[in-house]
mmCIF file of C-alpha atoms in Angstrom:
data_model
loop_
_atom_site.group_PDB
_atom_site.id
_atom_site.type_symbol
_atom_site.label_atom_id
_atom_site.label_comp_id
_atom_site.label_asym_id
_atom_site.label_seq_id
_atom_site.Cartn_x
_atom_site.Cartn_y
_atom_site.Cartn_z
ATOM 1 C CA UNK A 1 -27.691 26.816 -23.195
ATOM 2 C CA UNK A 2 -23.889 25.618 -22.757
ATOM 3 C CA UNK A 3 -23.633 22.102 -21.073
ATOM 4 C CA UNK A 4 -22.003 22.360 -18.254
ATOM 5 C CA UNK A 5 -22.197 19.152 -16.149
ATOM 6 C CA UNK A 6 -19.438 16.394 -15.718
ATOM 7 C CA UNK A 7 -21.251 13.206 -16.084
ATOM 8 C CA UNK A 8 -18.382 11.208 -15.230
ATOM 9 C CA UNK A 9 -18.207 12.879 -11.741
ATOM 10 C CA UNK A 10 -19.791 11.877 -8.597
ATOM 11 C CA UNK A 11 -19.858 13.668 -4.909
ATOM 12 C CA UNK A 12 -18.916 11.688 -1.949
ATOM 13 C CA UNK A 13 -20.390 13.731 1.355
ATOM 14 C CA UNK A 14 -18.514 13.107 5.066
ATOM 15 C CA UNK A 15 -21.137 14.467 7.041
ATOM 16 C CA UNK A 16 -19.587 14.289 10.999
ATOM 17 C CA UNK A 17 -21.443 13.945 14.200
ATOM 18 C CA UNK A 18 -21.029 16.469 16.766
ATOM 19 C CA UNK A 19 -17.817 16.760 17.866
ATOM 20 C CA UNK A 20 -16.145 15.074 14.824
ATOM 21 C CA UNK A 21 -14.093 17.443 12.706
ATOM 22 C CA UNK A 22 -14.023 15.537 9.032
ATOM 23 C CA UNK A 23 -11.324 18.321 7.731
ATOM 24 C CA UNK A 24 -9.350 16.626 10.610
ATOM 25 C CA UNK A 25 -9.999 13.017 9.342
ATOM 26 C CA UNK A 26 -9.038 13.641 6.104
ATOM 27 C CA UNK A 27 -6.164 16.101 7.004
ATOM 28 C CA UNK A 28 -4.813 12.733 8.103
ATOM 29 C CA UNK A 29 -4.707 11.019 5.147
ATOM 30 C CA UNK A 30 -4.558 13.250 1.830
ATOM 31 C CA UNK A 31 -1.934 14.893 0.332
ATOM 32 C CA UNK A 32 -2.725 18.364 0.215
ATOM 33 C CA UNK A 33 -3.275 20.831 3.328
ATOM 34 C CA UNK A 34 -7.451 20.150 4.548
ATOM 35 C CA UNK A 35 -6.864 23.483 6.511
ATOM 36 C CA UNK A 36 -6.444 25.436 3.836
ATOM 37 C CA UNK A 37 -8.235 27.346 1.057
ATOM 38 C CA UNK A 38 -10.990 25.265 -0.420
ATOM 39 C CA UNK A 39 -11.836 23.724 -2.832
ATOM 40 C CA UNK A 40 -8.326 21.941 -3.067
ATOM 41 C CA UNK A 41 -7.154 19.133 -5.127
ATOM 42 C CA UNK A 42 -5.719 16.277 -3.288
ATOM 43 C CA UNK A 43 -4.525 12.623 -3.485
ATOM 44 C CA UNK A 44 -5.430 9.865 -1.248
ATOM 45 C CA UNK A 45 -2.392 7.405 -2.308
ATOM 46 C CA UNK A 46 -0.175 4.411 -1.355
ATOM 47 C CA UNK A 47 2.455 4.038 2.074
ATOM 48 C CA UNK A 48 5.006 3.818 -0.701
ATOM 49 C CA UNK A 49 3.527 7.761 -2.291
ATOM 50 C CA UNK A 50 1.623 6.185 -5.317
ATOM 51 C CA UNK A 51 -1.873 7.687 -6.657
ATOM 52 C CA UNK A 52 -4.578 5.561 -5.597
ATOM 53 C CA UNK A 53 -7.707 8.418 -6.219
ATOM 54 C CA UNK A 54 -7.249 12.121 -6.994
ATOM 55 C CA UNK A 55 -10.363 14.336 -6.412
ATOM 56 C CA UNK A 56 -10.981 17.575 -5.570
ATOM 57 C CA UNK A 57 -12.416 18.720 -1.516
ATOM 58 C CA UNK A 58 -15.170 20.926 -0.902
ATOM 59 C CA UNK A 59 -16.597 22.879 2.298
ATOM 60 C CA UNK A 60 -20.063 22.243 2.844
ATOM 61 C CA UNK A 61 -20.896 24.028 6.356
ATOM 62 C CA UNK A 62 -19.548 21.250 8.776
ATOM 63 C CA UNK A 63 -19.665 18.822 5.876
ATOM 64 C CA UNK A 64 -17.208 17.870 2.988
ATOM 65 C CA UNK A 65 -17.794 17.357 -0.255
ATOM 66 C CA UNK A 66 -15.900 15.219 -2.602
ATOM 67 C CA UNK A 67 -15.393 15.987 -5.939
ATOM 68 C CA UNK A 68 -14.550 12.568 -7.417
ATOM 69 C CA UNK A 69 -14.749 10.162 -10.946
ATOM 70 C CA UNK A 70 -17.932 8.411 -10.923
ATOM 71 C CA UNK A 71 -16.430 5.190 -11.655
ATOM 72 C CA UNK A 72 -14.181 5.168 -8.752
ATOM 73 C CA UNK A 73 -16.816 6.464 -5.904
ATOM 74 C CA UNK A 74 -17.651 3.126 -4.473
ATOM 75 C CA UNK A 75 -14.045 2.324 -3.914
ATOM 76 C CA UNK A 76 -12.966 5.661 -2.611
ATOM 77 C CA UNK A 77 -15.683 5.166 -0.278
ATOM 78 C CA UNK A 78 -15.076 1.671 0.744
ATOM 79 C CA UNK A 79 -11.009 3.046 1.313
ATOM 80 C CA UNK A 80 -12.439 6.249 3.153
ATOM 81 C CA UNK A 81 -14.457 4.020 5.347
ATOM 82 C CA UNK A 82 -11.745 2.046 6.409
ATOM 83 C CA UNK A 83 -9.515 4.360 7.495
ATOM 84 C CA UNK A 84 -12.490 5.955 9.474
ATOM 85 C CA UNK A 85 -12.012 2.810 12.003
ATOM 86 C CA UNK A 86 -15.054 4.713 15.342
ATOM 87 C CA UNK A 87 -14.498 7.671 13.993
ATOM 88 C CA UNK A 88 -18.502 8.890 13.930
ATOM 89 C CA UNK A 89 -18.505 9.876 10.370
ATOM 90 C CA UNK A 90 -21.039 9.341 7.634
ATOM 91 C CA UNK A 91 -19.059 8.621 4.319
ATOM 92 C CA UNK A 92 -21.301 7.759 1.252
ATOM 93 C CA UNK A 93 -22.144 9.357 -2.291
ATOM 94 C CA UNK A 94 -25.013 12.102 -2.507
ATOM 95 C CA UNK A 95 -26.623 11.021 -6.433
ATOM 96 C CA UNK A 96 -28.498 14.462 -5.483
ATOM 97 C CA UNK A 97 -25.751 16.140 -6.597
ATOM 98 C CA UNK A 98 -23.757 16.724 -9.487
ATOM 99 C CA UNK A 99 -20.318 18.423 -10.632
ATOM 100 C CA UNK A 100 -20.437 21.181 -13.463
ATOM 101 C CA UNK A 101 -17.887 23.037 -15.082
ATOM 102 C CA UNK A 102 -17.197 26.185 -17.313
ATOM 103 C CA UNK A 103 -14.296 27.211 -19.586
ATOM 104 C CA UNK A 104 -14.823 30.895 -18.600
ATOM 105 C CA UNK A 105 -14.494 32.375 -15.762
ATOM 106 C CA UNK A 106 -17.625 34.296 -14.104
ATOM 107 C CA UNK A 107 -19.811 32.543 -15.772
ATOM 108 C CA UNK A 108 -21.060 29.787 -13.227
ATOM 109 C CA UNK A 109 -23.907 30.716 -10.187
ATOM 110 C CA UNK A 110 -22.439 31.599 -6.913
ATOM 111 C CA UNK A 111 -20.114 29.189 -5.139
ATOM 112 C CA UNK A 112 -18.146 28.216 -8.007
ATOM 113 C CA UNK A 113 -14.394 28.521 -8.062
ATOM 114 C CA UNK A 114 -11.261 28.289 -10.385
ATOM 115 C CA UNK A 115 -9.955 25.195 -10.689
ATOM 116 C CA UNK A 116 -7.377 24.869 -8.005
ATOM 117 C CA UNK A 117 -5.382 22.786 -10.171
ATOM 118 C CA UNK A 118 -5.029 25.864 -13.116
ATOM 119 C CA UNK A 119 -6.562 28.775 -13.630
ATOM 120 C CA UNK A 120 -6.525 28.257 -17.221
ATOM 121 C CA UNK A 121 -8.938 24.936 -16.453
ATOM 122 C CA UNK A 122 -11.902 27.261 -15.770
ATOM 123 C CA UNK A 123 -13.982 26.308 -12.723
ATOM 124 C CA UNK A 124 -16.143 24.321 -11.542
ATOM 125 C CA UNK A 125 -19.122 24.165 -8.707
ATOM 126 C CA UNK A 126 -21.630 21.474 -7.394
ATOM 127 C CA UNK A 127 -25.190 22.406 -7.758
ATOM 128 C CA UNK A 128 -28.482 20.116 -6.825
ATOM 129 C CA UNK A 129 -29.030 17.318 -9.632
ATOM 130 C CA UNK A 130 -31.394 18.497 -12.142
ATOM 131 C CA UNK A 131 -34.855 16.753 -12.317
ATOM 132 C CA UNK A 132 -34.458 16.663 -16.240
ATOM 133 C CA UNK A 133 -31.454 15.322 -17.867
ATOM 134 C CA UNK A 134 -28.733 17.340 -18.244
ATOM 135 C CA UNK A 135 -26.584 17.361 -20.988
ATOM 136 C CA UNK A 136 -22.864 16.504 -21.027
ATOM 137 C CA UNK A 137 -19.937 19.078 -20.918
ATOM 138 C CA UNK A 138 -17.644 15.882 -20.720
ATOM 139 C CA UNK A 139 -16.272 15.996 -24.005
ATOM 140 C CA UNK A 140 -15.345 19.443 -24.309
ATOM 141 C CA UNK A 141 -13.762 18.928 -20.594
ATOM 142 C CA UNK A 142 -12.116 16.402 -21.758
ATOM 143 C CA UNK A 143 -10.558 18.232 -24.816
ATOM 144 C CA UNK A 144 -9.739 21.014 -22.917
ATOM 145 C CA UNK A 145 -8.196 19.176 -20.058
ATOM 146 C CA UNK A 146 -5.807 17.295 -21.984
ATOM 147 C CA UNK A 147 -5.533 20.295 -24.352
ATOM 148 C CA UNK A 148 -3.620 22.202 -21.337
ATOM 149 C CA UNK A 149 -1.581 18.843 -20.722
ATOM 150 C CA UNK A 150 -3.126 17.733 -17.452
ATOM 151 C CA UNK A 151 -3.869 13.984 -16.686
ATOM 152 C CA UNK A 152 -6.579 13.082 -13.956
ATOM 153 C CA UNK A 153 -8.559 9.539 -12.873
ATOM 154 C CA UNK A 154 -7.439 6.038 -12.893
ATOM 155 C CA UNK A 155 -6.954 5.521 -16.329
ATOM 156 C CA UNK A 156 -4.271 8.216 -16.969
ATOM 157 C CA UNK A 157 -2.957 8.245 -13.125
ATOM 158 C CA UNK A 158 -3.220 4.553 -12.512
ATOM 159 C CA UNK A 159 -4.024 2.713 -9.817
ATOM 160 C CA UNK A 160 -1.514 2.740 -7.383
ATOM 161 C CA UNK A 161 1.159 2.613 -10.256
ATOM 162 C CA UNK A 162 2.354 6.014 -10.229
ATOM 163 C CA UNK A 163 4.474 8.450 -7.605
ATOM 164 C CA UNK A 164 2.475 11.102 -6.832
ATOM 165 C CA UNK A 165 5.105 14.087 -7.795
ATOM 166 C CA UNK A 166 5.312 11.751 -11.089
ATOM 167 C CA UNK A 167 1.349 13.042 -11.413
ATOM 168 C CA UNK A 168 2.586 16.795 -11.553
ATOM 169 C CA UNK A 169 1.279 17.100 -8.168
ATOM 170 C CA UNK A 170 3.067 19.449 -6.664
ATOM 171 C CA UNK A 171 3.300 22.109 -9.941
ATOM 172 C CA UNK A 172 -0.965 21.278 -10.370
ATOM 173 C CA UNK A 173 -1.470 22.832 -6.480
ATOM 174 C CA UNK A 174 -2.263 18.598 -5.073
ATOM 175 C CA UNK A 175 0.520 18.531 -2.422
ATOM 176 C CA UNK A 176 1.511 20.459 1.120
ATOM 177 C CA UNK A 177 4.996 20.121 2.059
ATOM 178 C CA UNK A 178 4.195 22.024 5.370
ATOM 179 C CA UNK A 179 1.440 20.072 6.784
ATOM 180 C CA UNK A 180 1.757 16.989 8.941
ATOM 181 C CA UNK A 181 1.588 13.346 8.022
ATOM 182 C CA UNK A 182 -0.772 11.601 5.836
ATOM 183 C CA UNK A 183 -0.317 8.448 4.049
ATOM 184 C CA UNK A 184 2.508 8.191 1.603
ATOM 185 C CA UNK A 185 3.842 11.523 3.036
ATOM 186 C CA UNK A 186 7.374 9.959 3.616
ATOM 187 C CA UNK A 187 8.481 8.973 0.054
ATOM 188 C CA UNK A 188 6.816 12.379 -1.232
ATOM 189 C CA UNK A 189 8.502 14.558 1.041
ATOM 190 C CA UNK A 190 11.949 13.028 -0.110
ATOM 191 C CA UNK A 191 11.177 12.760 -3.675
ATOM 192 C CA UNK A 192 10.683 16.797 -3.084
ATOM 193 C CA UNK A 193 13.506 17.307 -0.885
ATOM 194 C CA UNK A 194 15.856 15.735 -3.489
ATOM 195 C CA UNK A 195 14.604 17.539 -6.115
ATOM 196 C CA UNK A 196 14.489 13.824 -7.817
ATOM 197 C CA UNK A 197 11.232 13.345 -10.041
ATOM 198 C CA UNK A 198 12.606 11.394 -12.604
ATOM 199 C CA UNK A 199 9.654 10.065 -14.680
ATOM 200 C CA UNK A 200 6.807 12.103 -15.441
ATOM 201 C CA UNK A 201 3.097 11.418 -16.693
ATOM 202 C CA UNK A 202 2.567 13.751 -20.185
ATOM 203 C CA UNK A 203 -0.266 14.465 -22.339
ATOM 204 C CA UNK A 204 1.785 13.940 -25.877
ATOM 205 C CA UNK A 205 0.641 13.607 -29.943
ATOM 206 C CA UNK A 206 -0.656 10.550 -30.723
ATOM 207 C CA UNK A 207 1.797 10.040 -32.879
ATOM 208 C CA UNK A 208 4.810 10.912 -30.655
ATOM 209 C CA UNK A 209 3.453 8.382 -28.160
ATOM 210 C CA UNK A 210 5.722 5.244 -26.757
ATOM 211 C CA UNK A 211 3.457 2.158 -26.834
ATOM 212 C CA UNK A 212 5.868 0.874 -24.030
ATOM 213 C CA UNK A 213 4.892 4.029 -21.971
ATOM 214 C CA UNK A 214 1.293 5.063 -22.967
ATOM 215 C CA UNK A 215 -1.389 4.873 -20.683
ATOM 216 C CA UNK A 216 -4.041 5.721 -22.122
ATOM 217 C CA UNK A 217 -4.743 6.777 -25.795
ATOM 218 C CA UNK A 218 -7.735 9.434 -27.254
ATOM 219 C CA UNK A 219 -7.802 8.789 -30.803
ATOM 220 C CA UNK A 220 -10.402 10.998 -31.320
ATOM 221 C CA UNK A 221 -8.041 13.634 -30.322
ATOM 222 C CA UNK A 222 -5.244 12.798 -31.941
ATOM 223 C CA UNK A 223 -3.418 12.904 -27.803
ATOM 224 C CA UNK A 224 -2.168 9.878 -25.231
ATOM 225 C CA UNK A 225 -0.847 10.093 -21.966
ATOM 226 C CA UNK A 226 2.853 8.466 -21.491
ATOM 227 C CA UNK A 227 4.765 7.947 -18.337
ATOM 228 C CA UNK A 228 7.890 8.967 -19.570
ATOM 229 C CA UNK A 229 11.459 9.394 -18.339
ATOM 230 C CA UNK A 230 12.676 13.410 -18.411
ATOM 231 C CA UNK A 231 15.959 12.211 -19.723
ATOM 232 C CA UNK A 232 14.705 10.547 -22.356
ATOM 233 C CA UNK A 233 14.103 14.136 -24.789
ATOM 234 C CA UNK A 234 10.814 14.768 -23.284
ATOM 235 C CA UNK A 235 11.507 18.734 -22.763
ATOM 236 C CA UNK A 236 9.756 19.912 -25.748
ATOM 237 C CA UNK A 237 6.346 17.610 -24.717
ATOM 238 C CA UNK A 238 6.117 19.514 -21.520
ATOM 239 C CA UNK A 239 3.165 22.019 -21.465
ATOM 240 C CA UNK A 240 4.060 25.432 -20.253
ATOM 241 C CA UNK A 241 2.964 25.234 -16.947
ATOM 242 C CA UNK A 242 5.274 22.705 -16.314
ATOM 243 C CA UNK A 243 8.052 24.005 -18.470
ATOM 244 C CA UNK A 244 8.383 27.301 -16.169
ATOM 245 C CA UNK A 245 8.333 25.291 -13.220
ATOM 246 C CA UNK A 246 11.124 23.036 -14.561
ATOM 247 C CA UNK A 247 13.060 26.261 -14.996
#
């Protein structure tokens, strides 16, 4: 059988007591539209608009479900928590369950979903940890992630480095220009209004990459991530999701 589960993801749950509304509590503070269609990919990011954590938002019933990198959980919960200030909202990880993906679609159990980020990602779902080890989809997700030219997680975003229209936010589906405020919702909105997104983060050849610019580097796959500057030649790195929304 196919792997299918991220091992490098973890689920943060926001379970609220009754009469707490934790699409509300995080409506206030992420980047895309909590009242929408879910699952949704969102940011969580700086006053100034910079990527702090990008995950993707699950229902749940009356709970949440966050769809997260394993090695930033404890911080995104620690952050989460303090924005909750006696707000009566469990926020903590649930290690009983675990994120899977497929490259096809209609091929996971019900409740999985396309990507919100790309259809051409395939989709994902959360299911109940298995009581045997699982094995790893990671590297093929990986592959076919960066493949498709989309960057995700603190080592290709940064940490709090990066504008978050820099991050392809608003062409991957992570950003609401018609919901209220959340943090970092100022610079964002005029970044978009000016039509100004200057620098952009790229999945380029290994070989085309700009030490001064590179982020991150996957040798094995001959790719690296640059934050690069759109008038320095980068047109012909773009992938083609982002190439017909340049247009």
């Amino acid at each position: 059988m196919t792997a299918t589960r991220l091992s490098t993801r973890a689920v943060i749950r926001l379970s609220p007591e009754p009469g707490e509304d934790a699409h509300a509590f995080l409506q206030a503070l992420v980047s895309q539209d909590m009242a929408g269609a879910l699952p949704a990919w969102t940011g969580l990011l700086t006053p100034q608009g910079k990527a702090l954590f990008d995950f993707l938002v699950w229902p749940a019933g009356g709970d949440l479900l966050i769809d997260c990198e394993a090695s930033a959980a404890d911080a995104l919960v620690k952050r989460l928590s303090l924005y909750r200030l006696r707000r009566r909202i469990a926020i903590a990880r649930d290690d009983g369950l675990a994120v899977h993906w497929s490259p096809l679609p209609g091929t996971g159990p019900d409740g999985a979903a396309p990507d919100p980020r790309l259809a051409a990602l395939g989709e994902r779902w959360i299911a109940p940890l298995a009581a045997e080890p699982e094995a790893s989809a990671e590297t093929a997700w990986l592959a076919h992630r960066l493949n498709l030219g989309v960057p995700e997680g603190r080592a290709e975003l940064g940490d709090g480095e990066t504008l978050w229209l820099e991050c392809n936010a608003a062409e991957l589906n992570g950003v609401s220009f018609t919901k209220g405020c959340y943090v970092g919702q100022e610079n964002t909105a005029r970044m978009n209004w000016r039509q100004k997104v200057n620098r952009r983060l790229l999945v380029v050849p290994l070989d085309r990459s700009d030490p001064a610019r590179q982020r991150i580097a996957y040798p094995d796959l001959g790719l690296a991530i640059d934050h690069l500057r759109m008038d320095d030649g980068a047109a012909d790195l773009l992938p083609a999701w982002l190439s017909l929304a340049e247009d």
